[in-house]
mmCIF file of C-alpha atoms in Angstrom:
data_model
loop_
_atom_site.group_PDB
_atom_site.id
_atom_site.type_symbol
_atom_site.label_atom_id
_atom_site.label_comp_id
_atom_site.label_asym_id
_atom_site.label_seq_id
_atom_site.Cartn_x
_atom_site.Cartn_y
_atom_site.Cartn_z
ATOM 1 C CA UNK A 1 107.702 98.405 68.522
ATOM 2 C CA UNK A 2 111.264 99.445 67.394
ATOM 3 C CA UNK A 3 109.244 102.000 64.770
ATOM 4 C CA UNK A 4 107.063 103.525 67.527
ATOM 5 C CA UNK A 5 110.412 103.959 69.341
ATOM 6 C CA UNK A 6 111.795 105.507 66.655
ATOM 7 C CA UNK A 7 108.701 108.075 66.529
ATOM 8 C CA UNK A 8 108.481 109.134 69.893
ATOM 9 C CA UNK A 9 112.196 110.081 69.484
ATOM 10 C CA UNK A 10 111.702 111.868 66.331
ATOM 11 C CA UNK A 11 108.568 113.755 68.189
ATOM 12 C CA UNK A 12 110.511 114.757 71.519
ATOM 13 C CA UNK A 13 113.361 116.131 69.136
ATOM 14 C CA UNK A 14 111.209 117.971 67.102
ATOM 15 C CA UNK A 15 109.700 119.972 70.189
ATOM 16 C CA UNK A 16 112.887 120.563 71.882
ATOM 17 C CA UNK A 17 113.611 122.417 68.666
ATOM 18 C CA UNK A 18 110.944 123.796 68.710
ATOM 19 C CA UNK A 19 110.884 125.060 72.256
ATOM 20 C CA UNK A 20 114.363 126.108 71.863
ATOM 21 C CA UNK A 21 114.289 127.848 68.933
ATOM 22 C CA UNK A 22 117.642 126.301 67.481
ATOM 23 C CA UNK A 23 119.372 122.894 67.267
ATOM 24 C CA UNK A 24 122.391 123.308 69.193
ATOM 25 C CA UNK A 25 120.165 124.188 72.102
ATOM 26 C CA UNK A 26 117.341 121.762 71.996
ATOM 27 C CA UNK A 27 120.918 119.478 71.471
ATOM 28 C CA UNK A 28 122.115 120.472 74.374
ATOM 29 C CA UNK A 29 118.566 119.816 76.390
ATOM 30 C CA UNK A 30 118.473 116.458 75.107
ATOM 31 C CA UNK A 31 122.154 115.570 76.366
ATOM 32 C CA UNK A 32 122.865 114.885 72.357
ATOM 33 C CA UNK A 33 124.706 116.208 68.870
ATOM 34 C CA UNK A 34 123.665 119.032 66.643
ATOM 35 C CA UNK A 35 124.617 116.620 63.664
ATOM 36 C CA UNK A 36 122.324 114.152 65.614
ATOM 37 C CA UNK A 37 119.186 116.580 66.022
ATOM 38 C CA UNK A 38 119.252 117.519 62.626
ATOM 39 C CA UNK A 39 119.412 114.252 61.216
ATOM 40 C CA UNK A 40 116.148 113.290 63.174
ATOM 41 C CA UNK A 41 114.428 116.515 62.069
ATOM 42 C CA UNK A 42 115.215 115.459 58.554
ATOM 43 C CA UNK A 43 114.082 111.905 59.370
ATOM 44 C CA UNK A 44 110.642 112.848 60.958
ATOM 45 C CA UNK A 45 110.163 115.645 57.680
ATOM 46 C CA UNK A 46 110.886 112.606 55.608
ATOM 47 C CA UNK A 47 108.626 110.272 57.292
ATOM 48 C CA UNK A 48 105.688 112.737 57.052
ATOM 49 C CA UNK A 49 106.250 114.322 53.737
ATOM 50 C CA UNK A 50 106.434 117.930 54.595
ATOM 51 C CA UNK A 51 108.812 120.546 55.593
ATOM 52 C CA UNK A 52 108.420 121.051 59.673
ATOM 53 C CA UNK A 53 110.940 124.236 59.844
ATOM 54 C CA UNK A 54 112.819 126.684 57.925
ATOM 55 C CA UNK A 55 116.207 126.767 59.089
ATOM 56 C CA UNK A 56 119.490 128.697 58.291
ATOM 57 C CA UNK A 57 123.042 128.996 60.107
ATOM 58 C CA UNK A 58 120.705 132.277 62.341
ATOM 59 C CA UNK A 59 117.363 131.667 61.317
ATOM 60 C CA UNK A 60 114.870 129.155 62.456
ATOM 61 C CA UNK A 61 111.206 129.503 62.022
ATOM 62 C CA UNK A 62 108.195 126.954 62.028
ATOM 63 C CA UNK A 63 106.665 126.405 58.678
ATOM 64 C CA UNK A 64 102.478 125.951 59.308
ATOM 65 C CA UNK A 65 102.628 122.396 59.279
ATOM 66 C CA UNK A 66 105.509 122.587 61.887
ATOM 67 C CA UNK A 67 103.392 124.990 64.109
ATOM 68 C CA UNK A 68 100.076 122.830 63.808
ATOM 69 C CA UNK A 69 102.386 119.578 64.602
ATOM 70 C CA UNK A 70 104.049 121.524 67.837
ATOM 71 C CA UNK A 71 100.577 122.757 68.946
ATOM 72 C CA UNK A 72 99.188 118.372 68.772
ATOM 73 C CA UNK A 73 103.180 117.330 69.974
ATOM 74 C CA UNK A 74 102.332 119.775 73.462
ATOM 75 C CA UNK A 75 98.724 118.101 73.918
ATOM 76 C CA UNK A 76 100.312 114.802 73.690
ATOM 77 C CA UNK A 77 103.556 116.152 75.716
ATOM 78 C CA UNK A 78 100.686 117.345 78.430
ATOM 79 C CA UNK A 79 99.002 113.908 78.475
ATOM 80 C CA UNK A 80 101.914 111.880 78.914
ATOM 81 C CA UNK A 81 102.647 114.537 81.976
ATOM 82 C CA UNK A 82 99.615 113.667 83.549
ATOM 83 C CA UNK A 83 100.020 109.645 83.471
ATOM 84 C CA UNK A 84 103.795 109.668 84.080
ATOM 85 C CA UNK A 85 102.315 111.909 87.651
ATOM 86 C CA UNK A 86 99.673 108.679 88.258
ATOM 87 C CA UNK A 87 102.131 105.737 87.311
ATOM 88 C CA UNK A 88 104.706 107.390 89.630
ATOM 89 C CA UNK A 89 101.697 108.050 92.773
ATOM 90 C CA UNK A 90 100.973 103.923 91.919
ATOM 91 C CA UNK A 91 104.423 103.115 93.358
ATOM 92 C CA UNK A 92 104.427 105.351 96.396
ATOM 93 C CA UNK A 93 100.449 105.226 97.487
ATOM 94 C CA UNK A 94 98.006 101.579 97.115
ATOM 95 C CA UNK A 95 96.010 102.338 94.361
ATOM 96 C CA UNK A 96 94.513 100.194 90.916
ATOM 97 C CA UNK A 97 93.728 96.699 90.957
ATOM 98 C CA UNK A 98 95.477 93.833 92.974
ATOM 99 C CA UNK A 99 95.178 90.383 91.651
ATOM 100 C CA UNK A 100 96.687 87.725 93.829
ATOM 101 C CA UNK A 101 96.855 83.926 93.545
ATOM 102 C CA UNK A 102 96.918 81.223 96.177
ATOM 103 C CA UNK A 103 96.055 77.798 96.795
ATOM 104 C CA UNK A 104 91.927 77.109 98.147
ATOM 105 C CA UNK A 105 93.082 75.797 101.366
ATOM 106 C CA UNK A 106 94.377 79.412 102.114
ATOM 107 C CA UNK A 107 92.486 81.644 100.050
ATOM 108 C CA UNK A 108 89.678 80.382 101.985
ATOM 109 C CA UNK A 109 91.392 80.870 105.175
ATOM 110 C CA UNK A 110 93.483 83.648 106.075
ATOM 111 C CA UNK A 111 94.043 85.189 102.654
ATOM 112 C CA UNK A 112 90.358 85.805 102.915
ATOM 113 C CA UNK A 113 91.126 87.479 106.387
ATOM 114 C CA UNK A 114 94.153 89.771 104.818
ATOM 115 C CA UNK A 115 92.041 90.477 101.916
ATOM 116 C CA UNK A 116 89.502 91.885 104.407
ATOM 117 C CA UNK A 117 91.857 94.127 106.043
ATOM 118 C CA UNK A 118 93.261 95.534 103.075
ATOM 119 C CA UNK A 119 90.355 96.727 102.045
ATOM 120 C CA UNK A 120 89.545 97.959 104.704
ATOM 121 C CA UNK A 121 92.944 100.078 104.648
ATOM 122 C CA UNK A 122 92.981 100.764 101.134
ATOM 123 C CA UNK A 123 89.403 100.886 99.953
ATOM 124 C CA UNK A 124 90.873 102.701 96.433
ATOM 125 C CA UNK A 125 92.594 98.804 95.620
ATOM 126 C CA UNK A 126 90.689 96.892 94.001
ATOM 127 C CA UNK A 127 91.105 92.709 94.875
ATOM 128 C CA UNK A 128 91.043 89.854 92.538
ATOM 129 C CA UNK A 129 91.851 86.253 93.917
ATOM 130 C CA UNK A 130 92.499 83.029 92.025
ATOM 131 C CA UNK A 131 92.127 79.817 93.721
ATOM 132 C CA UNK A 132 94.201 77.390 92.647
ATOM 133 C CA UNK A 133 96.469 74.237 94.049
ATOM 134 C CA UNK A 134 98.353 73.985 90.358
ATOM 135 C CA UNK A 135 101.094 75.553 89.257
ATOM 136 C CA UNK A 136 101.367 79.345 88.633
ATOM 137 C CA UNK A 137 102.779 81.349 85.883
ATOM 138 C CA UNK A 138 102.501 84.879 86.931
ATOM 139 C CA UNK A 139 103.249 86.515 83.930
ATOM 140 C CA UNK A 140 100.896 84.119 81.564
ATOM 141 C CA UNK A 141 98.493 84.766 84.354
ATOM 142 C CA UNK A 142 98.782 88.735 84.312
ATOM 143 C CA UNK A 143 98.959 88.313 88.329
ATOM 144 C CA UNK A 144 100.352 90.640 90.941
ATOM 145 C CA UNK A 145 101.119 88.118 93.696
ATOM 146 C CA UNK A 146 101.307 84.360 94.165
ATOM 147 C CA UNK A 147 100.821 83.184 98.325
ATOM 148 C CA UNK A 148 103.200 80.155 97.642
ATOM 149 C CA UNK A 149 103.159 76.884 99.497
ATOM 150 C CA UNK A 150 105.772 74.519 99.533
ATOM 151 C CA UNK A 151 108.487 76.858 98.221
ATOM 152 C CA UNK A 152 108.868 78.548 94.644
ATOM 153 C CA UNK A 153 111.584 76.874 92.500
ATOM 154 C CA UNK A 154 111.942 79.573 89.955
ATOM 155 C CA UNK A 155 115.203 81.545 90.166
ATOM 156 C CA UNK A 156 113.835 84.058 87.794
ATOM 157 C CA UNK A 157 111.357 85.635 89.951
ATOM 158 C CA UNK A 158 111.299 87.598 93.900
ATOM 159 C CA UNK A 159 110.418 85.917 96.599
ATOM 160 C CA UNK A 160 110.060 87.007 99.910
ATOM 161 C CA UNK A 161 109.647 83.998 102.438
ATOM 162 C CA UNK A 162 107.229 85.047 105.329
ATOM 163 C CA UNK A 163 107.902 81.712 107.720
ATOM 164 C CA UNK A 164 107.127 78.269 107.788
ATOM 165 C CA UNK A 165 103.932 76.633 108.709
ATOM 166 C CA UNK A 166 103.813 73.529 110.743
ATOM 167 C CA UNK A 167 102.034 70.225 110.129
ATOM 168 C CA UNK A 168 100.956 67.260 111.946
ATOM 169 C CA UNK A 169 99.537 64.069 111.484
ATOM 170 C CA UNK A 170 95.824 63.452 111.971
ATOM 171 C CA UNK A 171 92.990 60.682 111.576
ATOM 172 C CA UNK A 172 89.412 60.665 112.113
ATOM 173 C CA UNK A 173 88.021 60.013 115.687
ATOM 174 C CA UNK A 174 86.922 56.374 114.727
ATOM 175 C CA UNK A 175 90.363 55.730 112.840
ATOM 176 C CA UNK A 176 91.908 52.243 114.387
ATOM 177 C CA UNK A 177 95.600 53.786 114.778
ATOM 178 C CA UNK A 178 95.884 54.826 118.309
ATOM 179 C CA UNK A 179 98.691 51.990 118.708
ATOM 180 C CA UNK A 180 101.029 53.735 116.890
ATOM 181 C CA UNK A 181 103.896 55.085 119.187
ATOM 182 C CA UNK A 182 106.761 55.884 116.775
ATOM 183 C CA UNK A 183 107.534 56.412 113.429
ATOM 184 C CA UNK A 184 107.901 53.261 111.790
ATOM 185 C CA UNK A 185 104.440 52.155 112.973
ATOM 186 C CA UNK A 186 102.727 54.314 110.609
ATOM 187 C CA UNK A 187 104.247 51.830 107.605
ATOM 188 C CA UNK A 188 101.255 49.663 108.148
ATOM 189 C CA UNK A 189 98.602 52.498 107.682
ATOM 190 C CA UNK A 190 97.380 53.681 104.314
ATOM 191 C CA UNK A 191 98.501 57.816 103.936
ATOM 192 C CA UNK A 192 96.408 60.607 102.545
ATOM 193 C CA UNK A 193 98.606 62.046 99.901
ATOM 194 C CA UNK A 194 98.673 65.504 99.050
ATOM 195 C CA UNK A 195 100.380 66.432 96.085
ATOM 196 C CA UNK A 196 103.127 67.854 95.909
ATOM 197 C CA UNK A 197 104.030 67.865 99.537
ATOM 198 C CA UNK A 198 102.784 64.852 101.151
ATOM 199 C CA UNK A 199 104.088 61.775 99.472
ATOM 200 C CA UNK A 200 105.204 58.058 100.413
ATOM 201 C CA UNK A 201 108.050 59.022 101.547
ATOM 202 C CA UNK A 202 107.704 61.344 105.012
ATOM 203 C CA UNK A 203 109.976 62.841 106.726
ATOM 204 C CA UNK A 204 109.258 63.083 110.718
ATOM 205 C CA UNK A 205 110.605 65.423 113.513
ATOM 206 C CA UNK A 206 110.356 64.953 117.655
ATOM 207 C CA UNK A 207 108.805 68.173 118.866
ATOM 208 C CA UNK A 208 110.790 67.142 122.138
ATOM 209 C CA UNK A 209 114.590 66.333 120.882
ATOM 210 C CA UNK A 210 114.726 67.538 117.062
ATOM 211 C CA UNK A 211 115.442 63.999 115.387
ATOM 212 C CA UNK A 212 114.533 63.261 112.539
ATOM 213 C CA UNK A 213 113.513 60.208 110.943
ATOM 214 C CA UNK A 214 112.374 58.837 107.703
ATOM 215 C CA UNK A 215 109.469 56.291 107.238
ATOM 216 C CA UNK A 216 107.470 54.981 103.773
ATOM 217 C CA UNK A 217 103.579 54.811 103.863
ATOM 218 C CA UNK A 218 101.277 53.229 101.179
ATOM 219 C CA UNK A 219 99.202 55.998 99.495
ATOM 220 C CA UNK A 220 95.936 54.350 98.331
ATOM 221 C CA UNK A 221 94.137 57.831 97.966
ATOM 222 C CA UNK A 222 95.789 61.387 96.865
ATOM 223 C CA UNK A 223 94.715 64.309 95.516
ATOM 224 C CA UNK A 224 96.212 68.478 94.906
ATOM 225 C CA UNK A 225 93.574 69.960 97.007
ATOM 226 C CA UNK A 226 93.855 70.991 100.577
ATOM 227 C CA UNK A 227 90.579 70.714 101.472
ATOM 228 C CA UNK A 228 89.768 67.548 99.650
ATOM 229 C CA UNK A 229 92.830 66.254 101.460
ATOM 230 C CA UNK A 230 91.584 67.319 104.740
ATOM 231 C CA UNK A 231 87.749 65.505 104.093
ATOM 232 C CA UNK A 232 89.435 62.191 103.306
ATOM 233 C CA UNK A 233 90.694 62.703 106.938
ATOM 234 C CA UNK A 234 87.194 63.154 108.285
ATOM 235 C CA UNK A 235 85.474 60.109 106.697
ATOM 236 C CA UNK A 236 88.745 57.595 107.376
ATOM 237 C CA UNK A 237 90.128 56.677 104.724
ATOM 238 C CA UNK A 238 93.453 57.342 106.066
ATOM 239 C CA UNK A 239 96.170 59.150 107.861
ATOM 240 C CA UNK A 240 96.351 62.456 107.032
ATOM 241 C CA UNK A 241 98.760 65.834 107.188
ATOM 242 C CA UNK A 242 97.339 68.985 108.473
ATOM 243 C CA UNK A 243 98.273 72.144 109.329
ATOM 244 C CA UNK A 244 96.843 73.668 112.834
ATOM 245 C CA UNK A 245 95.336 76.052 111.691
ATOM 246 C CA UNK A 246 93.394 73.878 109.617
ATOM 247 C CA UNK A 247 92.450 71.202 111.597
ATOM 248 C CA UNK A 248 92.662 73.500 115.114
ATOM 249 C CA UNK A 249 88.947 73.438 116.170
ATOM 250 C CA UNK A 250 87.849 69.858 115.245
ATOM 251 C CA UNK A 251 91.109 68.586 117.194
ATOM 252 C CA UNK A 252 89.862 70.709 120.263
ATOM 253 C CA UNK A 253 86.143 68.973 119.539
ATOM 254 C CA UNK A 254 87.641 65.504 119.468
ATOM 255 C CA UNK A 255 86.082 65.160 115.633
ATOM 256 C CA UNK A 256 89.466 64.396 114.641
ATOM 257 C CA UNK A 257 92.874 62.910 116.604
ATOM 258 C CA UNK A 258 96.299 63.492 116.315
ATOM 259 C CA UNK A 259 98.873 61.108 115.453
ATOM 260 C CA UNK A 260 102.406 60.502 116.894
ATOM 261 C CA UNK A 261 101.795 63.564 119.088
ATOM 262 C CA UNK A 262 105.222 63.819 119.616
ATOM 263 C CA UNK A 263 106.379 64.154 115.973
ATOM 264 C CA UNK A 264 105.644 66.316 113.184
ATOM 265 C CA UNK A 265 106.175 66.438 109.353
ATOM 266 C CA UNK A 266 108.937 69.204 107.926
ATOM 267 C CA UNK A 267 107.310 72.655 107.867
ATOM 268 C CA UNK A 268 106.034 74.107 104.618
ATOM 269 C CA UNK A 269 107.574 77.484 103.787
ATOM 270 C CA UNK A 270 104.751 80.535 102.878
ATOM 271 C CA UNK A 271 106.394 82.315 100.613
ATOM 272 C CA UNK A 272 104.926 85.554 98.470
ATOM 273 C CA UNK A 273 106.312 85.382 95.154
ATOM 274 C CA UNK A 274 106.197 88.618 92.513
ATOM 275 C CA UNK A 275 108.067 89.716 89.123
ATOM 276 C CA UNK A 276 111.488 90.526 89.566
ATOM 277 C CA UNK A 277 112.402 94.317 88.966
ATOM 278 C CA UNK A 278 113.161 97.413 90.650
ATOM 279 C CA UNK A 279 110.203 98.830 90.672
ATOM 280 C CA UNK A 280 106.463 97.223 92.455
ATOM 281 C CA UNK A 281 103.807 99.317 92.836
ATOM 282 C CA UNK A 282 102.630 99.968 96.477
ATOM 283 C CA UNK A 283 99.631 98.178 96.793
ATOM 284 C CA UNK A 284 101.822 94.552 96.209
ATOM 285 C CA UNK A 285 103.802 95.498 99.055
ATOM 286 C CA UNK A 286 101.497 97.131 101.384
ATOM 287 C CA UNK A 287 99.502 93.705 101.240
ATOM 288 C CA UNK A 288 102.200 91.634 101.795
ATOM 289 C CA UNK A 289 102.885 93.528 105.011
ATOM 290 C CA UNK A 290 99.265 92.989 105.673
ATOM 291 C CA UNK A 291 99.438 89.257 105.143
ATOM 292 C CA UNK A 292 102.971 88.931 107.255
ATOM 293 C CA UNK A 293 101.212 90.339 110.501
ATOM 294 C CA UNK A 294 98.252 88.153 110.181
ATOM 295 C CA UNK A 295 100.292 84.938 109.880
ATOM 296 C CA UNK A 296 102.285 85.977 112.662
ATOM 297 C CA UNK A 297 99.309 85.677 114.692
ATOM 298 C CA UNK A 298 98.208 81.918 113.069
ATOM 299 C CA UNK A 299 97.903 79.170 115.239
ATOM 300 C CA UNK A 300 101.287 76.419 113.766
ATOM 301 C CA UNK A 301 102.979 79.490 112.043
ATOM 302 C CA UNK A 302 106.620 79.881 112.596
ATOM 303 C CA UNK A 303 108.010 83.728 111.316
ATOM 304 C CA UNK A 304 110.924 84.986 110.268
ATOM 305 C CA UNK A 305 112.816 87.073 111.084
ATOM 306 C CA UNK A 306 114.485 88.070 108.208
ATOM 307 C CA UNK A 307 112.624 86.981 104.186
ATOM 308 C CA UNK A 308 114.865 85.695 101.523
ATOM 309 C CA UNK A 309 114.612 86.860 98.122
ATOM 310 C CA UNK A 310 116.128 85.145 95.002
ATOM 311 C CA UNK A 311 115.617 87.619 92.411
ATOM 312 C CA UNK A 312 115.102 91.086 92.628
#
C-alpha cells in the first residue's frame, strides 16, 4: 500500500510540472519544496527507466515519453475527477447500497416497515437485511447499520440511542399463574429465558409508584431468538417477557395474559450502531431518521429526546 502511495505522489508531481511548466511553480501548487519536486521527478524517472523531462535553470521541456505519460496521467487525473464528484454526492444525497443488521424479532417487525418506507423515499438505495439475534461485528460483516437491542458495549464504535422499549410479563391463556399478585410470587414459576436479556435474575418496576424490586426465577427453557421466545409463551411452558408491540394483538384477543399487570421488566434500549468517523454517507442517516419516526409511533416505545453517541 505504502508503494502505491508513493506512486500516486510521484504521478500528481509529475503533472503539476508538467502543467506548470517549471518546478518552483508546480512547488508552489503543491504547497511543497523545489528540492522536494525534483527529487520525486528523479524518483518516478528512476522507477520507470526513462527520462520524463529535459530541464535546465530556464528551460523545461517534455521528452516523448514524458508527453505520452502526461497525456495517460490527465485520463487518469479526469477519472479520479469524476468518482471523487460521486463519492462526495454519496454523502450529501441516499444513493448505493444499504446493508443493515438486526435481530428477527424486529427485522420482521418494524424494520420491515422502515425498510418499506425508505424505499419508497429513496428508490436509488438499494436494501440488504441480515437477521440475526448473535453478536455483530460490523466491520467483519461489511455492514452499514446494526438496529441494536439491549445496548452496544463497544466504545469503539457510534451509537445513536433512539429510546427504550418496554416489556412485560406474559403467559398463555391456559397458564395456572393468575395467583400471582407481587413480585416474589413469580419464584415458584418456571421463566422463559431469552438470552441475553431475560435471565434468572429479573429486575421488576411498579408502573404505578416506580419501585423497583428484584426476584430469581428457575429457567427450565431458554433460547436467543425473539420469536422462539415468544412461541414457548403460546404453548405454556412458562412465563414469558414481551414487548407490546409484540405480543399487542393476542393480549387484546385474550390468546395470551399478562402477568403482574402492575409491574414491568427494565426497558431495553434500541440503539442504531455505525463505524465511527467523520464522514457517513447519506443513505445511513436518512434511514435512521426513517426508523426514529416509526418507533415513535410503536405501541411500548419510549423516545428520546436527545441520542447518545459514544464514538464519533
Amino acid at each position: 500500500m505504502t508503494k502505491r502511495l508513493d506512486r500516486l505522489h510521484l504521478i500528481l508531481t509529475f503533472l503539476a510540472v508538467a502543467q506548470q511548466g517549471n518546478l518552483t511553480s508546480a512547488a508552489k501548487v503543491l504547497g511543497t519544496t523545489q528540492p522536494t519536486v525534483s527529487r520525486r521527478l528523479r524518483d518516478l524517472e528512476a522507477m520507470l527507466g526513462t527520462r520524463l523531462a529535459a530541464r535546465t535553470t530556464h528551460r523545461f521541456h517534455l521528452t516523448p515519453e514524458g508527453a505520452e505519460l502526461q497525456r495517460k496521467a490527465m485520463a487518469w487525473a479526469d477519472v479520479w475527477s469524476e468518482w471523487e464528484q460521486d463519492l462526495k454526492a454519496t454523502t450529501s444525497v441516499p444513493k448505493g447500497l444499504l446493508t443493515i443488521v438486526g435481530p428477527h424479532g424486529y427485522g420482521n417487525n418494524f424494520l420491515l416497515d422502515a425498510i418499506a418506507q425508505y424505499r419508497q423515499a429513496f428508490p436509488q438505495v438499494q436494501v440488504r437485511l441480515r437477521l440475526t439475534d448473535g453478536p455483530v461485528d460490523l466491520i467483519r460483516d461489511g455492514a452499514d447499520l446494526w438496529v441494536c437491542a439491549g445496548g452496544c458495549s463497544d466504545q469503539t464504535l457510534h451509537v445513536r440511542r433512539l429510546g427504550l422499549m418496554h416489556r412485560i410479563l406474559i403467559a398463555s391463556r391456559d397458564y395456572p399463574g393468575r395467583a400471582v399478585r407481587q413480585p416474589e410470587g413469580l419464584e415458584k414459576h418456571p421463566l422463559i429465558g431469552l438470552i441475553p436479556h431475560v435471565h434468572g435474575r429479573l429486575v421488576l418496576c411498579s408502573t404505578r409508584t416506580g419501585e423497583r424490586r428484584e426476584v430469581q426465577m428457575q429457567s427450565d427453557f431458554a433460547t436467543d431468538g425473539l420469536l422462539a421466545s415468544y412461541r414457548a409463551v403460546q404453548l405454556g411452558l412458562g412465563v414469558g417477557a414481551a414487548a407490546p408491540w409484540l405480543c399487542g394483538p393476542d393480549l387484546a384477543a385474550g390468546r395470551v395474559r399478562r402477568i403482574l399487570p402492575g409491574w414491568e421488566l427494565e426497558p431495553v434500549p434500541i440503539e442504531a450502531v455505525t463505524v465511527a468517523g467523520r464522514f457517513r454517507p447519506a443513505r445511513i442517516d436518512a434511514f435512521i431518521d426513517i426508523l426514529a419516526r416509526l418507533l415513535a409511533s410503536t405501541k411500548g416505545f419510549e423516545l428520546l429526546l436527545r441520542g447518545t453517541a459514544q464514538a464519533g
